[in-house]
Each structure stands twice: as structure tokens, then as C-alpha cells.
Coordinates of C-alpha atoms in Angstrom, one line a residue:
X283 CA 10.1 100.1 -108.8
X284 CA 8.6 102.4 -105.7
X285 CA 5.6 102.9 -104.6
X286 CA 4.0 106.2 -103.7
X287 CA 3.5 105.2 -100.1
X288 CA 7.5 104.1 -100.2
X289 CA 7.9 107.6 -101.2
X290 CA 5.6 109.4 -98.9
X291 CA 7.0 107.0 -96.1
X292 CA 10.8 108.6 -97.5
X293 CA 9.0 111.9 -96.9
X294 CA 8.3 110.7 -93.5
X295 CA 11.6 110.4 -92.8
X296 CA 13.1 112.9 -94.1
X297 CA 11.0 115.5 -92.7
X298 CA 12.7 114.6 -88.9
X299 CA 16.2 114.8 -90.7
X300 CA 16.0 118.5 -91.6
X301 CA 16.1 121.1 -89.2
X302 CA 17.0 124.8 -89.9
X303 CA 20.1 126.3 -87.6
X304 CA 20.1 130.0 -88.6
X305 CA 20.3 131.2 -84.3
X306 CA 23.4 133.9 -85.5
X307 CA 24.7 136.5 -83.2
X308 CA 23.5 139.9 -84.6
X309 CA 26.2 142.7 -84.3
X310 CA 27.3 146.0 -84.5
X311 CA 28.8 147.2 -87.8
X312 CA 32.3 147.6 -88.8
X313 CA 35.3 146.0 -89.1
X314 CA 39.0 146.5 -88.7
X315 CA 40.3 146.1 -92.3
X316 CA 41.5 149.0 -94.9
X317 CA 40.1 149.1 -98.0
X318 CA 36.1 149.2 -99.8
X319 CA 34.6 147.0 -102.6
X320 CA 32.1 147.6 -104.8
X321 CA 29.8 144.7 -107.2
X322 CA 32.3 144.5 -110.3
X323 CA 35.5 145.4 -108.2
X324 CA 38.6 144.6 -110.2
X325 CA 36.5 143.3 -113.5
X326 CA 38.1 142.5 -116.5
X327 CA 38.2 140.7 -119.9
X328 CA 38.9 137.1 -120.2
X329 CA 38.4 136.2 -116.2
X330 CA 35.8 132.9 -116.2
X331 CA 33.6 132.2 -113.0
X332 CA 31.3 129.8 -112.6
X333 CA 28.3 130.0 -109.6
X334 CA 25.7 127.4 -108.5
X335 CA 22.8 129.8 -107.5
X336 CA 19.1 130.2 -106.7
X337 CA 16.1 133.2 -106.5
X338 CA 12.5 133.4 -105.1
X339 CA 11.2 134.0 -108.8
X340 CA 12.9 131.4 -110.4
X341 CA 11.0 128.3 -109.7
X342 CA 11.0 129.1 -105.8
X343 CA 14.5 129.3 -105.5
X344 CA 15.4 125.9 -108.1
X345 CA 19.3 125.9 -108.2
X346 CA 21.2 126.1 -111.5
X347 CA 24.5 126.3 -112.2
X348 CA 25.8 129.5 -114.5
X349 CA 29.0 130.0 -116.2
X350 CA 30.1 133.0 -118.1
X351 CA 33.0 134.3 -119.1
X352 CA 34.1 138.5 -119.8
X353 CA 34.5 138.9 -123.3
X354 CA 34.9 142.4 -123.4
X355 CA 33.6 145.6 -124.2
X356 CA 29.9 146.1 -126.0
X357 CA 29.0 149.6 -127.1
X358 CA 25.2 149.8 -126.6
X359 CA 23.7 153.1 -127.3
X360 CA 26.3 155.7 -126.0
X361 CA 27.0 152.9 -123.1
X362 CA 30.1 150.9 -123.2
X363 CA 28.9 147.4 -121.3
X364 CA 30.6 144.2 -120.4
X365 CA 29.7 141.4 -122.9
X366 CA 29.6 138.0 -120.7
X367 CA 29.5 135.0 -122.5
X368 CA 27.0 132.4 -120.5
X369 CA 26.3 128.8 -120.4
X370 CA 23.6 127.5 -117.8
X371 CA 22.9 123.9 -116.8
X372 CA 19.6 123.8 -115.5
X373 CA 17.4 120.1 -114.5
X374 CA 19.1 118.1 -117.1
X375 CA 19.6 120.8 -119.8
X376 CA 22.5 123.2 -121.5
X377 CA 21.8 127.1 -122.5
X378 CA 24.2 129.3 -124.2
X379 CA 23.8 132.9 -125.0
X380 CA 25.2 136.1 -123.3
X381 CA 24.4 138.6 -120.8
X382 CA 25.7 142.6 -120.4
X383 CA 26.4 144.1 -117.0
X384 CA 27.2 147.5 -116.6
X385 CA 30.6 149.2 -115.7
X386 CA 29.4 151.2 -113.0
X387 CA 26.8 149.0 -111.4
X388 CA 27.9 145.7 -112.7
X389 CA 24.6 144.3 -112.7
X390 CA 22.6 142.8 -116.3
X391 CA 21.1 145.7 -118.1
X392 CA 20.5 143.2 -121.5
X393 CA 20.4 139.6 -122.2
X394 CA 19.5 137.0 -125.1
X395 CA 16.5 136.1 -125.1
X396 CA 17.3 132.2 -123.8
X397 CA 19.1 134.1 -121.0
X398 CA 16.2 136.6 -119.6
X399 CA 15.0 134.9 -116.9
X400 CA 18.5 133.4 -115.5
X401 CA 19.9 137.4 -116.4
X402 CA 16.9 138.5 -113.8
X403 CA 18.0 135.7 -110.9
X404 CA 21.6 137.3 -111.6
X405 CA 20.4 140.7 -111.1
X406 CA 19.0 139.7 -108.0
X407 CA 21.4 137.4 -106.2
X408 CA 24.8 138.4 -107.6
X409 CA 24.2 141.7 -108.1
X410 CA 22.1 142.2 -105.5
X411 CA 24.4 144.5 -103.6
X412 CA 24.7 147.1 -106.4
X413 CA 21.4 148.5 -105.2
X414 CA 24.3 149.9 -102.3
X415 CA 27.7 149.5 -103.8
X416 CA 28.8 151.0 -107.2
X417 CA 31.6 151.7 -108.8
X418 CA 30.7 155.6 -109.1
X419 CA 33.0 157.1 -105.9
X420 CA 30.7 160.7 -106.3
X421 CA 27.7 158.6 -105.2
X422 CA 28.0 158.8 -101.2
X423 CA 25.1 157.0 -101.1
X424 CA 26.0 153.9 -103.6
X425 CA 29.7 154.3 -104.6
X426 CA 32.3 152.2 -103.1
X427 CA 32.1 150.9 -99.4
X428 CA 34.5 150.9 -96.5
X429 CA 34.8 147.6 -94.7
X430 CA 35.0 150.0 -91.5
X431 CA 31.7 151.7 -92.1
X432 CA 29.2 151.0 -89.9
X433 CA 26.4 150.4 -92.3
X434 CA 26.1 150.3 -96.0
X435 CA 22.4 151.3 -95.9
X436 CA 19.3 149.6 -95.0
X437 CA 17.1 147.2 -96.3
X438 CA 13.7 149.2 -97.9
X439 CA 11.2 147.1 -96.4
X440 CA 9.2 147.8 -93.5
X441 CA 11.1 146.6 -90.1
X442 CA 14.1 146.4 -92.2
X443 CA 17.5 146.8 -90.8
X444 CA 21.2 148.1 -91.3
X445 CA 23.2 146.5 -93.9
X446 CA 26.7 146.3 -92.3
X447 CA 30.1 144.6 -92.3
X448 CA 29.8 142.3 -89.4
X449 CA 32.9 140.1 -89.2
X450 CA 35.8 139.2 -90.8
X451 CA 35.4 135.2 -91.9
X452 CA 37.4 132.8 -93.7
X453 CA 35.2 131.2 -96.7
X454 CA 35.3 127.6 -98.0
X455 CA 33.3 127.3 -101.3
X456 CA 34.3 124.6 -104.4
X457 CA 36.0 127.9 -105.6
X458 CA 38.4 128.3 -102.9
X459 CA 39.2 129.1 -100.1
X460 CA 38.6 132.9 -98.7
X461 CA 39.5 135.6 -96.7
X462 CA 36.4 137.5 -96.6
X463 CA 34.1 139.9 -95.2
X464 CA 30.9 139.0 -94.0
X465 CA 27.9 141.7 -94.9
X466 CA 25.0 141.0 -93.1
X467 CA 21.4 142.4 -92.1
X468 CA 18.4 140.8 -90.6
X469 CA 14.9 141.1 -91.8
X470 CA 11.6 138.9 -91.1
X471 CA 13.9 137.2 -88.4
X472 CA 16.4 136.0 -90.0
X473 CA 19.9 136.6 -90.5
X474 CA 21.2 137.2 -93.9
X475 CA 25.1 137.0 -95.1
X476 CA 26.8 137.8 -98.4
X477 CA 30.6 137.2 -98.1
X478 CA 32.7 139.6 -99.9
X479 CA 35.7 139.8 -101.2
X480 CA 38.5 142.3 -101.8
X481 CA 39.1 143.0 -105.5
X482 CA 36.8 140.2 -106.4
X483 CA 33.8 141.3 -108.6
X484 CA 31.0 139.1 -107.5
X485 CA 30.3 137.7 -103.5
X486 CA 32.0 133.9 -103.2
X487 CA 28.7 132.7 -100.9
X488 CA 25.7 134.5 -99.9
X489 CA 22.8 132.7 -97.6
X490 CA 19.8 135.1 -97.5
X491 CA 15.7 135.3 -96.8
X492 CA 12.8 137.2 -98.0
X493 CA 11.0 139.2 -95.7
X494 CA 7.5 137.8 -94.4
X495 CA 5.5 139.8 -91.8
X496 CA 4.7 135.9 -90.2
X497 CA 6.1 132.5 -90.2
X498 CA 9.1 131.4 -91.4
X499 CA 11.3 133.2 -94.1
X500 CA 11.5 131.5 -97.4
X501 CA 14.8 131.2 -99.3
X502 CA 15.2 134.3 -101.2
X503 CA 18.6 133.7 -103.1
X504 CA 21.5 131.2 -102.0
X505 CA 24.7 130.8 -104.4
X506 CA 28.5 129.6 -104.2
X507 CA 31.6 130.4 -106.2
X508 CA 32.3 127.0 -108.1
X509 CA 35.5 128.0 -110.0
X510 CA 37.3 131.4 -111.3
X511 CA 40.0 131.4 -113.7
X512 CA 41.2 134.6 -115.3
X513 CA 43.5 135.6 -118.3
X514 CA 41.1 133.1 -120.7
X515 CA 41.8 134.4 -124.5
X516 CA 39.3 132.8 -126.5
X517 CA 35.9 131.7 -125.0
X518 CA 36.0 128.3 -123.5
X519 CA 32.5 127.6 -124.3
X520 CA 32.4 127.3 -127.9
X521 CA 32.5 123.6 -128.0
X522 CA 29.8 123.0 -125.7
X523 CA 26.4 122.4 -127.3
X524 CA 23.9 123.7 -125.9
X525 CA 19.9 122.0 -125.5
X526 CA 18.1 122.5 -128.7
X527 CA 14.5 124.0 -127.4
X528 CA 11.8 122.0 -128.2
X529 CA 9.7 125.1 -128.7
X530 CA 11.8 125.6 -131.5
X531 CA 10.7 122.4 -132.8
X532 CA 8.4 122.8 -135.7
X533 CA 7.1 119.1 -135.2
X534 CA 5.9 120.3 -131.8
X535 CA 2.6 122.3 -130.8
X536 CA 3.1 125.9 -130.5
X537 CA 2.4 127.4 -126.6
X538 CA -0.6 128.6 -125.8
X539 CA -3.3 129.4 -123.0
X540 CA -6.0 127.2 -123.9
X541 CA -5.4 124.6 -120.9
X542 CA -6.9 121.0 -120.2
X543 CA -7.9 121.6 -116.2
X544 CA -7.9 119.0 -113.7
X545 CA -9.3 119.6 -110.0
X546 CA -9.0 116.6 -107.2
X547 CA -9.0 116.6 -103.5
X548 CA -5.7 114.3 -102.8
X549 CA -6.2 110.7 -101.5
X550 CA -5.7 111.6 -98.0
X551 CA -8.4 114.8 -98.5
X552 CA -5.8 116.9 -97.4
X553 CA -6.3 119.5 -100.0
X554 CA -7.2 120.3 -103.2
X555 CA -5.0 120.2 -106.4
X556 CA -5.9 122.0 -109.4
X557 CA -3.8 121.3 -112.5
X558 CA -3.9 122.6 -115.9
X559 CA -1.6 121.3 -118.7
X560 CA -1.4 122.1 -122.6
X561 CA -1.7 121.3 -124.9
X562 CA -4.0 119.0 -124.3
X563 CA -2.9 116.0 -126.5
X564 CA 1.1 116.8 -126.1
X565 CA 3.5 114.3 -128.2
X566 CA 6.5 112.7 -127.4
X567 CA 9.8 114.5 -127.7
X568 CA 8.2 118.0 -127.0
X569 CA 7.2 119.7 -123.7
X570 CA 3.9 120.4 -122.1
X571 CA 3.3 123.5 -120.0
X572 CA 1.7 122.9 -116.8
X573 CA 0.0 125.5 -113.8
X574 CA -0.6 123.5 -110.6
X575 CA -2.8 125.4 -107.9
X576 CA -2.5 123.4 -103.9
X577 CA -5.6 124.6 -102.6
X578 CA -7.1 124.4 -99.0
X579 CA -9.7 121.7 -99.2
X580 CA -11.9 124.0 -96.3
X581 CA -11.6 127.5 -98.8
X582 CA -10.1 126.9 -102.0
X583 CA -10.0 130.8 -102.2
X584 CA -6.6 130.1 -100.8
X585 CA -3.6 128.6 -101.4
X586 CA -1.8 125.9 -98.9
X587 CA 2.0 127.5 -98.7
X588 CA 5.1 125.9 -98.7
X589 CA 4.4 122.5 -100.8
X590 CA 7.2 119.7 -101.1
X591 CA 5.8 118.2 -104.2
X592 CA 7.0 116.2 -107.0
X593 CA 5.3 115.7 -110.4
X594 CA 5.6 111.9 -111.3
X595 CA 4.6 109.4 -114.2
X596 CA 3.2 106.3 -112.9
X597 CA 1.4 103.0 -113.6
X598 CA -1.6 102.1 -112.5
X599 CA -1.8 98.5 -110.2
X600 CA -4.4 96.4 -109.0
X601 CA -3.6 97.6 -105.2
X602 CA -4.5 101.0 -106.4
X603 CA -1.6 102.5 -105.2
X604 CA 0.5 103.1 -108.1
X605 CA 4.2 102.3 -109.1
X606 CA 6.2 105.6 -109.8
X607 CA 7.8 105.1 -113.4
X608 CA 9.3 108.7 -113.4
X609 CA 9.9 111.1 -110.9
X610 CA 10.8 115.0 -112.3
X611 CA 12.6 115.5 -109.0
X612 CA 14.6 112.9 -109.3
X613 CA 15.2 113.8 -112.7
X614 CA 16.1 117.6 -111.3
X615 CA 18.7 115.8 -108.9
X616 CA 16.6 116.9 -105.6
X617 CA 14.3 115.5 -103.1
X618 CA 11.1 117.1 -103.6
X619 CA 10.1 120.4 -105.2
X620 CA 9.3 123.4 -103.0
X621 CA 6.4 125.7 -103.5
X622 CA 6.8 129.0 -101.0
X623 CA 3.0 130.2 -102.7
X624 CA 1.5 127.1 -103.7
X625 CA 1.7 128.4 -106.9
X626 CA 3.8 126.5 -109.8
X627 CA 4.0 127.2 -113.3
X628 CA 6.7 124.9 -115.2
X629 CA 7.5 123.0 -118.5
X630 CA 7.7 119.6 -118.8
X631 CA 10.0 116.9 -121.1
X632 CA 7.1 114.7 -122.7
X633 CA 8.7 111.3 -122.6
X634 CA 5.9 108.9 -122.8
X635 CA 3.2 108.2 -125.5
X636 CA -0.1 107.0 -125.4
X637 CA -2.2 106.4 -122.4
X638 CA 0.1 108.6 -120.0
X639 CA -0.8 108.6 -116.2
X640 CA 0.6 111.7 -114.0
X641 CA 0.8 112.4 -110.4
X642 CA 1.3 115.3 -108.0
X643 CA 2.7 114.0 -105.2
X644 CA 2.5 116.1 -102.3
X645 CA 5.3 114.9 -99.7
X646 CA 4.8 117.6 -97.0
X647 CA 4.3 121.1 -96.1
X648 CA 6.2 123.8 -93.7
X649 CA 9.7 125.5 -94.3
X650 CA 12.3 124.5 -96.9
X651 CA 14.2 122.9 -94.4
X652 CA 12.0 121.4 -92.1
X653 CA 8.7 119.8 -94.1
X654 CA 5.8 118.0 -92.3
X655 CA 4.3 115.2 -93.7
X656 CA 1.2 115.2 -92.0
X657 CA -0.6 116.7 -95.6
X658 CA 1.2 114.0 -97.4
X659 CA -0.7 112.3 -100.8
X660 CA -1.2 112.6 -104.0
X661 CA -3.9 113.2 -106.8
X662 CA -3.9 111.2 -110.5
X663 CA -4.8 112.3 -113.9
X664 CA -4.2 110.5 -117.5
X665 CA -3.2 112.4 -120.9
X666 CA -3.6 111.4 -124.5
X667 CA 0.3 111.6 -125.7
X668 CA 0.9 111.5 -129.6
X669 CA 3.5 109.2 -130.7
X670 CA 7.1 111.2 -131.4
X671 CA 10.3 111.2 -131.4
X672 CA 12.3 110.1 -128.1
X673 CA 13.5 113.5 -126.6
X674 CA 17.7 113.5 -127.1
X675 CA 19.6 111.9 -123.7
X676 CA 20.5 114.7 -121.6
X677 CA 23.8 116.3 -121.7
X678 CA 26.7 115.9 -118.8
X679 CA 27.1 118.5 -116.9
X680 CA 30.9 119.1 -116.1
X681 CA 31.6 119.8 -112.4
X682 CA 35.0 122.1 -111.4
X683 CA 37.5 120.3 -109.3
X684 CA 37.4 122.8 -106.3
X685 CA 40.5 124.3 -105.5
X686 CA 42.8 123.3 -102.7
X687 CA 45.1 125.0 -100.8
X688 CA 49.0 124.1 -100.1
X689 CA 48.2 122.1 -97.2
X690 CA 45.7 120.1 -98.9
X691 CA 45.0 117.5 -101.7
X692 CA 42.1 116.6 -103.8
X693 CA 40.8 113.1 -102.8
X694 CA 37.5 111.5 -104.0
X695 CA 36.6 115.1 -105.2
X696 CA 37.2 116.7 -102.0
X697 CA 39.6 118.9 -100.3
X698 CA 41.2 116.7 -97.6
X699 CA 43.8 118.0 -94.8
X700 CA 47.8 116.4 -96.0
X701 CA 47.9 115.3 -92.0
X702 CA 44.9 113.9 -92.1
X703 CA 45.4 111.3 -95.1
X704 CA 46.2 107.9 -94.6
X705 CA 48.1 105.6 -97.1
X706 CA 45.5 102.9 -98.8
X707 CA 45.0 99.9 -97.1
X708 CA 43.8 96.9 -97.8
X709 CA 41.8 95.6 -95.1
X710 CA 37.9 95.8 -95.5
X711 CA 36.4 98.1 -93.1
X712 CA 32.8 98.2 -91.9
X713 CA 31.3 101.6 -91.7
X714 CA 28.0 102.5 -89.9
X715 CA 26.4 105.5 -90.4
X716 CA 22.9 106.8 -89.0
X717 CA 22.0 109.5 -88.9
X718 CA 20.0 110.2 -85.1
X719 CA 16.9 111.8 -86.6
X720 CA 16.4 108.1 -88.5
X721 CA 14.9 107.1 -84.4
X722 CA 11.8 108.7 -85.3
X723 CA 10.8 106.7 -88.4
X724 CA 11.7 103.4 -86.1
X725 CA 9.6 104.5 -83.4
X726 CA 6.6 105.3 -86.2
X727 CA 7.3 101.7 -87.1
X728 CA 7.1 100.0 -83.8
X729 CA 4.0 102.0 -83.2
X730 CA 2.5 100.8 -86.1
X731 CA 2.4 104.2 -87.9
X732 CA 3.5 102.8 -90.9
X733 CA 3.7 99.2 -92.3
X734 CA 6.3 96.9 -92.8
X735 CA 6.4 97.3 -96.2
X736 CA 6.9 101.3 -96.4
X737 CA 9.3 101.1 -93.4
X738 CA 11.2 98.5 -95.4
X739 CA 11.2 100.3 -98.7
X740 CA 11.9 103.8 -96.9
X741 CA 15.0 102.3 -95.5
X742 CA 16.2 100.7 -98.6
X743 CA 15.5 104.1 -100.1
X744 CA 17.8 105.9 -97.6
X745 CA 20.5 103.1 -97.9
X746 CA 20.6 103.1 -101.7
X747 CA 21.0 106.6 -101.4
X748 CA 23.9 106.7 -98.9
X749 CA 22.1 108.4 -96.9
X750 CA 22.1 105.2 -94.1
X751 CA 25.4 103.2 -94.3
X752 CA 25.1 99.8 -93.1
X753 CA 28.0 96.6 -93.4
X754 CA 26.4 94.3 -95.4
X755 CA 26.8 90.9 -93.1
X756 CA 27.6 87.8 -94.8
X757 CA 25.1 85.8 -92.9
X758 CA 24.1 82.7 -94.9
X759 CA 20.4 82.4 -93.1
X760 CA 17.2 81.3 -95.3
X761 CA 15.7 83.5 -96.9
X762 CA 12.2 84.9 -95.5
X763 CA 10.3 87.6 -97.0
X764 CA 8.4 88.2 -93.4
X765 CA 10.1 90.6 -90.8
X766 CA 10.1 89.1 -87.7
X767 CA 9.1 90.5 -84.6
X768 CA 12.4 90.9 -82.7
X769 CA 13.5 93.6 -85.6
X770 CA 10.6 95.5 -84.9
X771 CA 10.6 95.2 -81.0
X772 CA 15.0 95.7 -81.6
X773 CA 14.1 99.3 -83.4
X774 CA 11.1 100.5 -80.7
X775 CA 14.5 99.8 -78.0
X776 CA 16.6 101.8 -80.0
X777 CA 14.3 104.7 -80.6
X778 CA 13.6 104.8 -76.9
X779 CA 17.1 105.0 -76.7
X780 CA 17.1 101.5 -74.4
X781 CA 19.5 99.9 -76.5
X782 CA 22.8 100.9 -79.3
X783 CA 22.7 101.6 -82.5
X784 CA 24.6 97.9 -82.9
X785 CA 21.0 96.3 -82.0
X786 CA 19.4 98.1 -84.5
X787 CA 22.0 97.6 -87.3
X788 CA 21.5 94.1 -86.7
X789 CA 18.1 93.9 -87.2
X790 CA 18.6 96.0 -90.7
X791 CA 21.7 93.1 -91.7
X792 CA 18.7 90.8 -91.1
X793 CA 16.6 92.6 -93.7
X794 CA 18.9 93.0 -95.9
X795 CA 20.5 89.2 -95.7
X796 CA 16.9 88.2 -96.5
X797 CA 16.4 90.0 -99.4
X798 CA 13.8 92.0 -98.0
X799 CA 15.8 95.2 -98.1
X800 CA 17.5 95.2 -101.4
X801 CA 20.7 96.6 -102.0
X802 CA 22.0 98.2 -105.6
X803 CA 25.7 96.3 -106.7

């Protein structure tokens, strides 16, 4: 069981490990290839794709996975629409309904209502380019677009820039492979790309930014092609059951506004934290709706931006520094949540009952990619949970075998090179892997930044979680539950780069050898 100091020491690490490398080349527009493309170029009935994307205004840019599948015409009005059957997986759960794009901009015009805020992050991402590039050829200004024009139009905001073809790139998503143009603009200093293809309906990648008049860009939409097949007769989704909404539930409290509200300063009075949940006694099996405000300790008129959080369950101990029982990021499959506002509204899986202690756990602040965690801590608060029933185990979420190409095969779920693949062999092999930016936590360590303990769990952390790959030595040495100084002195070395990573790889065998560092079989 962790700690919240194991965890905030994780964040420690990990905030050295991210960097953001977006330094592209910006060019002229334009490139040498025949042909235009529009959004829905080449759409037809019975072709399946399947994306992972993310928006802004969907939970600061959460990813989910979407899946939908052209079932044909729908007559709305005097409109004839595509009718898309949809699936999504998102943070443990299954939705089915549909969603209708238009013909000429093939962008969601109408949805079910289980599928309105998913259709919207569609519109947005996906689509996004239909605000340029439409099927209607009498529009100069938004019909179909040359890959040899020089622009495709320019972004509306203030500062904003040409929208252009700027090079021709080969794409490798889980889809595929592509041949693909890249379109690309810049706004708020960053570079944005959306990689087209030919005859293709929908971009295969796209890697863009909102525009900010200061600091760094936030994520505005990211997404990959996961699979496409085409020629699908009847809809592959009608076997897949999709989460039953506990909203739906009649054993459950209705929503409502009338919110329970918490306010505390975290316990390194870094800022303040303002939650409100409801309802206010929620019961097992159902969810609770809950707001959470991060709050600048010095003017709580305004928000802290750019929170990595997590929302936790815990259990109080006589250290005071309570044992995590439940972490909703972990849960979600991520490191931390990200707040680009400091402004969350979400719903929450009630699993508990009784006396019910939650957390926000702040583990940083700054860009997505690059979180500091000087503001690091976390505030408490207990709820009254009625006894229910135990919420349904989560569904599995299928993942598409990505595609490989002639001179490939598929090997541990991965496209792997023919030349490249070795026949099996027998022989154990020892693999170290650490990763450079790990130097910084050591050196925290040896300055006594952090204890022995959180450096000890943090690494276990990391090695559980692949992300450190260490031999496990066979050393047969006592057991000790005390580090001893040489590992500590070994890992100052190796941050100061006086020694090789060998040196400090032996210290973590020691740890690990002793039981100290515990390893999952």
C-alpha cells in the first residue's frame, strides 16, 4: 500500500522525466503532389474506424477511445446525413449510441443523448478542418483543397497564422502506416500538425495547441487512427454491452446542485482547495458529482493553472500521512489528472461505504508535459456513504492489433522490422534500463531532499511500473531493512556523473536483495 509522500516523491520524479520537444521548422506552404481532400473525402457505408482522441472541453483534454462505424443514410428534415454507429470507452466504462455527420461538411450535426459531449470533442478534433475544407467545390473559400496551395486559410484568432500544406510525411499510427500530408499552422507559439490523407475521410494523427496570449499552450486536441476496416455489412458492435448509467439507476439519488462544500489550504499551504460533492450522503454503487476549485492561497479570487492532481480514497494512520486505498488516476490508466484552468467538474464511481475518507492530491503544477512539484500536497475530507450495491467490474476494453506492413511482423503487440528479429533464445539476459532524467531524484536523495523511505518507495514505484528496468541479482546477503550509506553516497557519484550507471544499479540490486525495494512476481 503507498503512501501520499511515496506518491508525491513519484511526482518528484517524474516531473524531471517529462520535457516538451515541439522546436519545428516553420515553412512556406505548398507541396508538390496532385490532388485536394476535403473532411469526409471518399466516405461510405459500412467503412469502421476507430480513433484514440482528446479536446480542451472534455475533461482538459482526458483521452477516450471512439469507434463508429457508417451505417448509412439518415433523412433528417429535408437533409440526407450519415448515420454512424458509436461505441466509446472512456476511464473504465462502454457507451453506445450514434452520431450524424453531414455530407457536405462531414462534421456531427446530431447525436444521442449518451453521445453529446464525445459528438462535440468529434466536432472539434476530427472535424476540425471542415471549418476550411468541404465537400461543396462552389465554395472557394471551404470546398476542396489542393495539396499545392499555399494556404488553406488562417486561423481566426488574433496573431493567428496561415493554415498550409507544409510537407509531405510518412505516418506511423496503430492504424497503419501512411503516406501523408502534413497541414500545419502556428499560433500562441506553437506548432500545430494534422496529417492528411488522400481519399481518407478523417486525419490519421493530429498534434495541436490552444492559443494563449502568455505561457505555454495547453493541449487543445491530440488523436490517432487505431484501426479502419471497410466493406462491414452488419454493425459489429451489437454484441458489445455497453455501461449501464448509474443515473439511470432508480436506487440512486437523482443529480442536483445542492452541494456539500469543503475548503482547505493543502498540507504544504501551497494553495487552497475548494471541493464540493453531492449528494451529500452518496451510496455505494452510484456516482457522486464533484466541482474542485485550486485556489491561490495569497487571492483565492484566482485560480492556480495547470494542476496535476489525482482524486484518491485513503485511510487514515497514526503517522498522519495516510495510505492511498484508491487512486481515480490509476483507475483512468494515467499518471495524474491535468487541470489547464484549475477548474474540474467530474463524476465519480462511489465504491466505498461508510466512513469514506477522500483526498486531492495535488502532484505538481506547470505544462502538461513538464509538471513542477514544488506545490505538491494534498487536502482530506470524509463522507457519509450509504451501504449499496458493489458497482459491476468494469468492462475490457478490446485494443486493434495495429497493422503491419510487408516488411514487418507483429511481435509482443508491436510492429517489428523482418531483419531485425532474432530467433528465441534461451539464455537469460539482463536488461538495464534508466532513464537519464532518474539522476535528479538521486541527487535529491543524497542531498537529503527526500527520505529514504520516499526515495525507496518512488523507485519501487518506477520499477513496478517498468518504467526503471533493473536485473534482479541473486545475491543471497541478510536481510536489512536499513539502507546503508555506500547506496546513498554510490547514487550522489552517479548523479554527479563521477561514476556509471553499473555503480548505481548495484546499489538498487542491494535494495532490492534486501527486501527493501519490493518487486511484483
Amino acid at each position: 500500500m503507498k503512501t501520499i509522500v511515496a506518491i508525491i516523491a513519484v511526482s518528484l520524479i517524474l516531473t524531471v522525466g517529462l520535457s516538451n520537444n515541439a522546436n519545428a521548422q516553420f515553412q512556406a506552404g505548398g507541396v508538390n503532389k496532385q490532388g485536394s481532400w476535403y473532411v469526409g473525402e471518399g466516405l461510405k457505408k459500412g467503412e469502421q474506424f476507430s480513433y484514440n482522441l482528446c479536446h480542451i472541453n472534455y475533461k482538459d483534454c482526458t483521452p477516450f477511445r471512439i469507434d463508429f462505424w457508417v451505417e448509412g443514410d439518415d433523412k433528417v428534415g429535408t437533409e440526407t446525413q450519415w448515420k454512424l454507429q458509436t461505441v466509446v470507452y472512456d476511464e473504465g466504462k462502454v457507451y453506445k449510441g450514434t452520431i450524424n455527420v453531414g455530407k457536405i461538411a462531414a462534421e456531427p450535426v446530431g447525436s444521442s443523448k449518451n453521445m453529446i459531449q464525445y459528438a462535440a470533442a468529434f466536432k472539434s478534433s476530427l472535424s476540425w478542418l471542415s471549418a476550411y475544407a468541404t465537400a461543396d467545390a462552389a465554395d472557394f473559400t471551404k470546398g476542396p483543397k489542393k495539396f499545392n496551395m499555399p494556404s488553406w486559410g488562417k486561423i481566426g484568432n488574433i496573431g493567428g497564422e496561415q493554415i498550409i500544406p507544409g510537407s509531405e510525411e510518412q505516418v506511423a499510427v496503430p492504424g497503419g502506416s501512411y503516406d501523408t500530408v502534413r497541414v500545419t499552422w502556428k499560433t500562441g507559439g506553437k506548432v500545430n500538425n494534422v496529417y492528411v490523407l488522400d481519399d481518407f475521410p478523417f486525419p490519421v494523427k493530429a498534434d495541436t495547441y490552444a492559443h494563449v496570449s502568455s505561457g505555454i499552450p495547453p493541449q487543445e486536441y491530440r488523436f490517432e487512427l487505431l484501426d479502419f476496416q471497410d466493406n462491414i455489412s452488419n454493425n459489429p458492435f451489437t454484441k458489445i454491452q455497453g455501461t449501464v448509467n448509474p443515473a439511470e439507476n432508480p436506487a440512486c439519488a437523482a443529480t442536483s446542485d445542492d452541494f456539500t462544500q469543503v475548503s482547505q489550504n493543502t498540507n504544504t499551504q501551497t494553495m487552497i482547495v475548494n471541493v464540493k460533492y453531492s449528494p451529500k450522503n452518496p451510496k455505494q454503487g452510484c456516482t457522486m458529482d464533484m466541482i474542485i476549485d485550486f485556489k491561490r492561497k495569497e487571492n483565492q479570487d484566482e485560480w492556480v493553472n495547470q494542476v496535476h492532481y489525482d482524486i484518491l480514497v485513503v485511510k487514515p494512520t497514526s503517522s498522519g500521512l495516510p495510505d492511498v486505498v484508491r487512486s481515480l488516476a490509476d483507475e483512468s490508466n494515467r499518471v495524474a489528472f491535468f487541470t489547464t484552468a484549475g477548474q474540474v467538474r467530474t463524476t465519480i464511481d462511489v465504491k466505498e461505504s461508510g466512513k469514506t475518507t477522500y483526498a486531492i492530491l495535488v502532484k505538481g503544477t506547470g505544462p502538461e508535459t513538464a509538471p513542477d512539484a514544488a506545490k505538491a500536497g494534498f487536502m482530506t475530507f470524509d463522507v457519509n456513504v450509504l451501504q449499496g450495491a458493489m458497482p459491476p467490474t468494469p468492462p475490457v476494453i478490446p485494443t486493434p492489433s495495429p497493422k503491419c506492413t510487408s516488411d514487418q511482423i507483429l511481435k509482443d503487440g508491436k510492429c517489428v522490422s523482418k531483419e531485425k528479429t532474432k530467433p528465441a533464445d534461451n539464455t537469460k539476459t539482463l536488461d538495464t534500463v534508466i532513464p537519464s532524467w532518474i539522476k535528479t531524484t538521486a541527487k535529491y536523495w543524497s542531498d537529503n531532499k527526500i527520505t529514504d523511505k520516499d526515495f525507496a518507495s518512488g523507485i519501487q514505484y518506477l520499477i513496478n511500473q517498468k518504467i526503471i528496468k533493473i536485473p534482479i541479482s541473486t545475491s543471497t546477503e541478510a536481510k536489512s531493512n536499513t539502507i546503508p550509506a555506500w547506496v546513498k553516497n554510490s547514487a550522489g557519484f552517479w548523479a554527479d556523473g563521477k561514476t556509471a550507471d553499473k555503480d548505481f544499479v548495484s546499489g538498487l540490486q542491494y535494495l532490492i536483495t534486501n527486501g527493501i525495494i519490493k518487486i511484483k512476481s
